[in-house]
Amino acid sequence: MTPQAPDKRQRTRASYAAFALSIERLCRADPGARAALRAGLRRDLDHPRARPMHRLLTTRLPEGCDDRTAQAHYTVASLIAAQPRHAFTPGQEDDEDAATAQGEQALPENGEPDEATAPSEPTPYGSSFGATLGQAVMAKGSSMRMSAAENRINLLTRQSLRGIHLHLPAAVNQVRSAGAPIDWGQLLADLVTWPYESGRISRRWLQDFYRITARADRD
């Protein structure tokens, strides 16, 4: 692996996290934009209900990205927008500003990490959706049962690219009702690479899910 590979991977993951953050802020500031993004849930790029999304998302997409990558961004934007209104509370701004400051420190204006901020090792994998499902089961007072979550994770990890886009909204609703946090940037990364890395991603989701829910047996 070349020395530049970790830096490129870091920048890519940072761009996914920045995209998710920008969508959260857009939804908080503009209810009309939030409604337009929410209307695109489970829609492909050429669906009539996705047309209003183009104005909101085109400039936020990676330059020259293909349809698969664009669809991943549209799906995550719709999932974020479909959250309950109370998910977009003004109190979140302070946390987001801190996260933005960290991102700006990691990635200077020229897009290249300097010697003081560049990581010595590749950025670790974020929190997978399998981990989120596991956390939803383990959350205090959660109504999500282990059997339901296990069925859900097994359903998701068997999906084609089209299938994962269609089945994610119901799964996101489940984990949001349990108050489990979702790493939108990592979910976006997984959707982008699903066509050729679904096996590895599915394995990671399943391992994370069972690693977390195993605590119930130990307790």
Short mmCIF file of C-alpha atoms in Angstrom, two decimals:
data_model
loop_
_atom_site.label_atom_id
_atom_site.label_comp_id
_atom_site.label_asym_id
_atom_site.label_seq_id
_atom_site.Cartn_x
_atom_site.Cartn_y
_atom_site.Cartn_z
CA MET A 1 0.00 0.00 0.00
CA THR A 2 1.36 3.41 -0.88
CA PRO A 3 1.83 6.06 1.83
CA GLN A 4 -0.86 8.19 0.16
CA ALA A 5 -3.62 5.56 0.54
CA PRO A 6 -4.44 6.26 4.23
CA ASP A 7 -4.66 10.00 3.51
CA LYS A 8 -7.06 9.42 0.63
CA ARG A 9 -9.19 7.11 2.76
CA GLN A 10 -9.23 9.68 5.54
CA ARG A 11 -10.34 12.42 3.18
CA THR A 12 -13.08 10.22 1.73
CA ARG A 13 -14.47 9.33 5.14
CA ALA A 14 -14.24 12.95 6.23
CA SER A 15 -16.20 14.00 3.13
CA TYR A 16 -18.96 11.48 3.95
CA ALA A 17 -19.21 12.77 7.51
CA ALA A 18 -19.25 16.36 6.25
CA PHE A 19 -22.05 15.52 3.80
CA ALA A 20 -24.18 14.05 6.59
CA LEU A 21 -23.52 17.05 8.80
CA SER A 22 -24.50 19.46 6.03
CA ILE A 23 -27.78 17.59 5.51
CA GLU A 24 -28.60 17.69 9.22
CA ARG A 25 -27.99 21.43 9.26
CA LEU A 26 -30.05 21.92 6.11
CA CYS A 27 -32.96 19.99 7.60
CA ARG A 28 -32.77 22.02 10.79
CA ALA A 29 -32.67 25.36 9.00
CA ASP A 30 -35.12 24.71 6.15
CA PRO A 31 -38.30 22.65 6.77
CA GLY A 32 -39.13 22.84 3.05
CA ALA A 33 -35.80 21.30 2.11
CA ARG A 34 -36.31 18.64 4.74
CA ALA A 35 -39.71 17.78 3.26
CA ALA A 36 -38.23 17.57 -0.25
CA LEU A 37 -35.48 15.23 0.89
CA ARG A 38 -37.90 13.10 2.88
CA ALA A 39 -40.12 12.70 -0.19
CA GLY A 40 -37.25 10.96 -1.97
CA LEU A 41 -37.16 8.06 0.47
CA ARG A 42 -36.96 4.71 -1.36
CA ARG A 43 -36.88 6.54 -4.74
CA ASP A 44 -34.22 6.13 -7.37
CA LEU A 45 -32.45 9.06 -8.97
CA ASP A 46 -34.85 9.34 -11.92
CA HIS A 47 -38.10 9.08 -9.98
CA PRO A 48 -40.31 12.20 -10.28
CA ARG A 49 -40.36 12.65 -6.51
CA ALA A 50 -36.58 12.79 -6.48
CA ARG A 51 -36.46 15.80 -8.81
CA PRO A 52 -36.61 18.45 -6.04
CA MET A 53 -33.63 16.73 -4.42
CA HIS A 54 -31.34 17.57 -7.33
CA ARG A 55 -31.33 21.27 -6.46
CA LEU A 56 -30.40 20.47 -2.85
CA LEU A 57 -27.86 17.71 -3.35
CA THR A 58 -26.08 18.18 -6.69
CA THR A 59 -23.48 20.60 -5.34
CA ARG A 60 -22.95 18.38 -2.29
CA LEU A 61 -22.04 15.29 -4.32
CA PRO A 62 -18.42 14.28 -4.99
CA GLU A 63 -17.27 15.78 -8.27
CA GLY A 64 -17.79 13.42 -11.18
CA CYS A 65 -19.39 10.69 -9.06
CA ASP A 66 -21.26 7.82 -10.71
CA ASP A 67 -24.94 6.97 -10.24
CA ARG A 68 -24.21 4.39 -7.56
CA THR A 69 -22.38 6.93 -5.42
CA ALA A 70 -25.03 9.57 -6.06
CA GLN A 71 -27.80 7.16 -5.07
CA ALA A 72 -26.02 6.40 -1.80
CA HIS A 73 -25.88 10.11 -0.99
CA TYR A 74 -29.54 10.61 -1.91
CA THR A 75 -30.60 7.67 0.26
CA VAL A 76 -28.68 8.87 3.30
CA ALA A 77 -30.00 12.41 2.83
CA SER A 78 -33.56 11.05 2.74
CA LEU A 79 -32.97 8.90 5.81
CA ILE A 80 -31.64 11.88 7.74
CA ALA A 81 -34.56 14.05 6.65
CA ALA A 82 -37.10 11.37 7.59
CA GLN A 83 -36.11 11.48 11.24
CA PRO A 84 -38.64 12.92 13.73
CA ARG A 85 -38.66 16.69 14.02
CA HIS A 86 -37.21 16.59 17.53
CA ALA A 87 -34.03 15.05 16.08
CA PHE A 88 -33.19 18.50 14.67
CA THR A 89 -33.04 20.46 17.90
CA PRO A 90 -31.06 23.71 18.20
CA GLY A 91 -29.05 22.20 21.05
CA GLN A 92 -27.17 20.00 18.60
CA GLU A 93 -25.38 22.96 17.05
CA ASP A 94 -22.69 23.11 19.72
CA ASP A 95 -21.74 19.48 19.18
CA GLU A 96 -21.71 19.96 15.43
CA ASP A 97 -19.53 23.04 15.66
CA ALA A 98 -17.04 21.06 17.70
CA ALA A 99 -17.10 18.25 15.16
CA THR A 100 -16.60 20.73 12.34
CA ALA A 101 -13.66 22.29 14.14
CA GLN A 102 -12.06 18.88 14.48
CA GLY A 103 -12.65 18.18 10.81
CA GLU A 104 -11.11 21.49 9.81
CA GLN A 105 -8.08 20.71 11.92
CA ALA A 106 -7.71 17.30 10.28
CA LEU A 107 -8.18 18.64 6.78
CA PRO A 108 -6.71 22.09 6.08
CA GLU A 109 -8.05 24.35 3.37
CA ASN A 110 -5.83 22.80 0.72
CA GLY A 111 -7.38 19.39 1.43
CA GLU A 112 -4.04 17.86 2.44
CA PRO A 113 -3.32 16.90 6.07
CA ASP A 114 -0.12 18.50 7.36
CA GLU A 115 2.55 16.70 9.36
CA ALA A 116 1.05 17.80 12.68
CA THR A 117 -2.42 16.46 11.96
CA ALA A 118 -1.91 13.57 9.54
CA PRO A 119 -2.64 10.21 11.20
CA SER A 120 0.19 7.70 11.43
CA GLU A 121 -2.29 4.87 10.71
CA PRO A 122 -5.44 4.58 8.58
CA THR A 123 -8.55 6.08 10.13
CA PRO A 124 -10.44 3.27 11.94
CA TYR A 125 -13.72 1.98 10.63
CA GLY A 126 -16.67 3.94 11.98
CA SER A 127 -19.66 2.59 13.86
CA SER A 128 -21.48 0.16 11.58
CA PHE A 129 -25.24 -0.16 11.24
CA GLY A 130 -24.91 -3.60 12.81
CA ALA A 131 -23.46 -1.92 15.90
CA THR A 132 -26.39 0.50 15.87
CA LEU A 133 -28.88 -2.36 15.83
CA GLY A 134 -27.03 -3.99 18.69
CA GLN A 135 -27.10 -0.77 20.68
CA ALA A 136 -30.84 -0.47 20.01
CA VAL A 137 -31.39 -3.90 21.58
CA MET A 138 -29.21 -3.08 24.59
CA ALA A 139 -30.58 0.43 25.19
CA LYS A 140 -32.21 0.90 28.57
CA GLY A 141 -35.99 0.68 28.23
CA SER A 142 -35.75 -0.35 24.57
CA SER A 143 -38.79 -2.07 23.10
CA MET A 144 -36.69 -3.74 20.40
CA ARG A 145 -36.44 -7.44 21.05
CA MET A 146 -33.38 -9.47 20.23
CA SER A 147 -35.32 -11.73 17.85
CA ALA A 148 -36.67 -8.75 15.87
CA ALA A 149 -33.27 -7.11 15.61
CA GLU A 150 -31.64 -10.38 14.59
CA ASN A 151 -34.24 -10.86 11.86
CA ARG A 152 -33.59 -7.33 10.69
CA ILE A 153 -29.80 -7.63 10.53
CA ASN A 154 -30.05 -10.94 8.68
CA LEU A 155 -32.51 -9.44 6.20
CA LEU A 156 -30.30 -6.42 5.54
CA THR A 157 -27.11 -8.39 5.05
CA ARG A 158 -28.71 -10.58 2.38
CA GLN A 159 -29.75 -7.68 0.19
CA SER A 160 -28.68 -6.61 -3.27
CA LEU A 161 -27.78 -2.97 -3.80
CA ARG A 162 -31.36 -2.08 -4.68
CA GLY A 163 -32.65 -4.13 -1.76
CA ILE A 164 -30.46 -2.46 0.85
CA HIS A 165 -31.69 0.97 -0.25
CA LEU A 166 -35.32 -0.21 0.03
CA HIS A 167 -35.01 -1.95 3.39
CA LEU A 168 -32.91 0.59 5.28
CA PRO A 169 -35.74 3.06 6.05
CA ALA A 170 -37.69 0.55 8.17
CA ALA A 171 -34.50 -0.48 9.96
CA VAL A 172 -33.57 3.14 10.65
CA ASN A 173 -37.03 3.76 12.10
CA GLN A 174 -36.53 0.84 14.46
CA VAL A 175 -33.20 1.99 15.81
CA ARG A 176 -34.26 5.62 16.05
CA SER A 177 -37.27 4.64 18.19
CA ALA A 178 -34.80 2.98 20.57
CA GLY A 179 -32.61 6.09 20.65
CA ALA A 180 -29.57 4.37 19.15
CA PRO A 181 -27.16 6.77 17.39
CA ILE A 182 -26.48 6.26 13.69
CA ASP A 183 -23.09 6.94 12.12
CA TRP A 184 -24.42 8.45 8.90
CA GLY A 185 -20.97 8.92 7.42
CA GLN A 186 -20.10 5.25 7.84
CA LEU A 187 -23.50 4.16 6.55
CA LEU A 188 -22.90 6.29 3.46
CA ALA A 189 -19.46 4.73 2.99
CA ASP A 190 -20.99 1.25 3.21
CA LEU A 191 -23.70 2.04 0.68
CA VAL A 192 -21.18 3.45 -1.79
CA THR A 193 -19.07 0.28 -1.65
CA TRP A 194 -21.92 -2.23 -1.23
CA PRO A 195 -21.89 -3.44 -4.90
CA TYR A 196 -18.40 -4.92 -4.60
CA GLU A 197 -17.85 -5.20 -0.82
CA SER A 198 -21.26 -6.35 0.45
CA GLY A 199 -19.75 -9.56 1.83
CA ARG A 200 -17.17 -7.76 3.93
CA ILE A 201 -19.65 -5.10 5.04
CA SER A 202 -22.27 -7.71 5.95
CA ARG A 203 -19.72 -9.64 7.97
CA ARG A 204 -18.73 -6.47 9.84
CA TRP A 205 -22.37 -5.61 10.55
CA LEU A 206 -23.10 -9.11 11.86
CA GLN A 207 -19.94 -9.25 13.96
CA ASP A 208 -20.60 -5.84 15.49
CA PHE A 209 -24.22 -6.77 16.20
CA TYR A 210 -23.38 -10.03 17.96
CA ARG A 211 -20.42 -8.53 19.81
CA ILE A 212 -22.66 -5.92 21.38
CA THR A 213 -25.70 -8.10 22.07
CA ALA A 214 -23.48 -10.77 23.65
CA ARG A 215 -23.31 -8.48 26.66
CA ALA A 216 -26.89 -9.41 27.45
CA ASP A 217 -25.85 -13.03 27.91
CA ARG A 218 -22.89 -12.06 30.09
CA ASP A 219 -25.05 -9.77 32.22
#
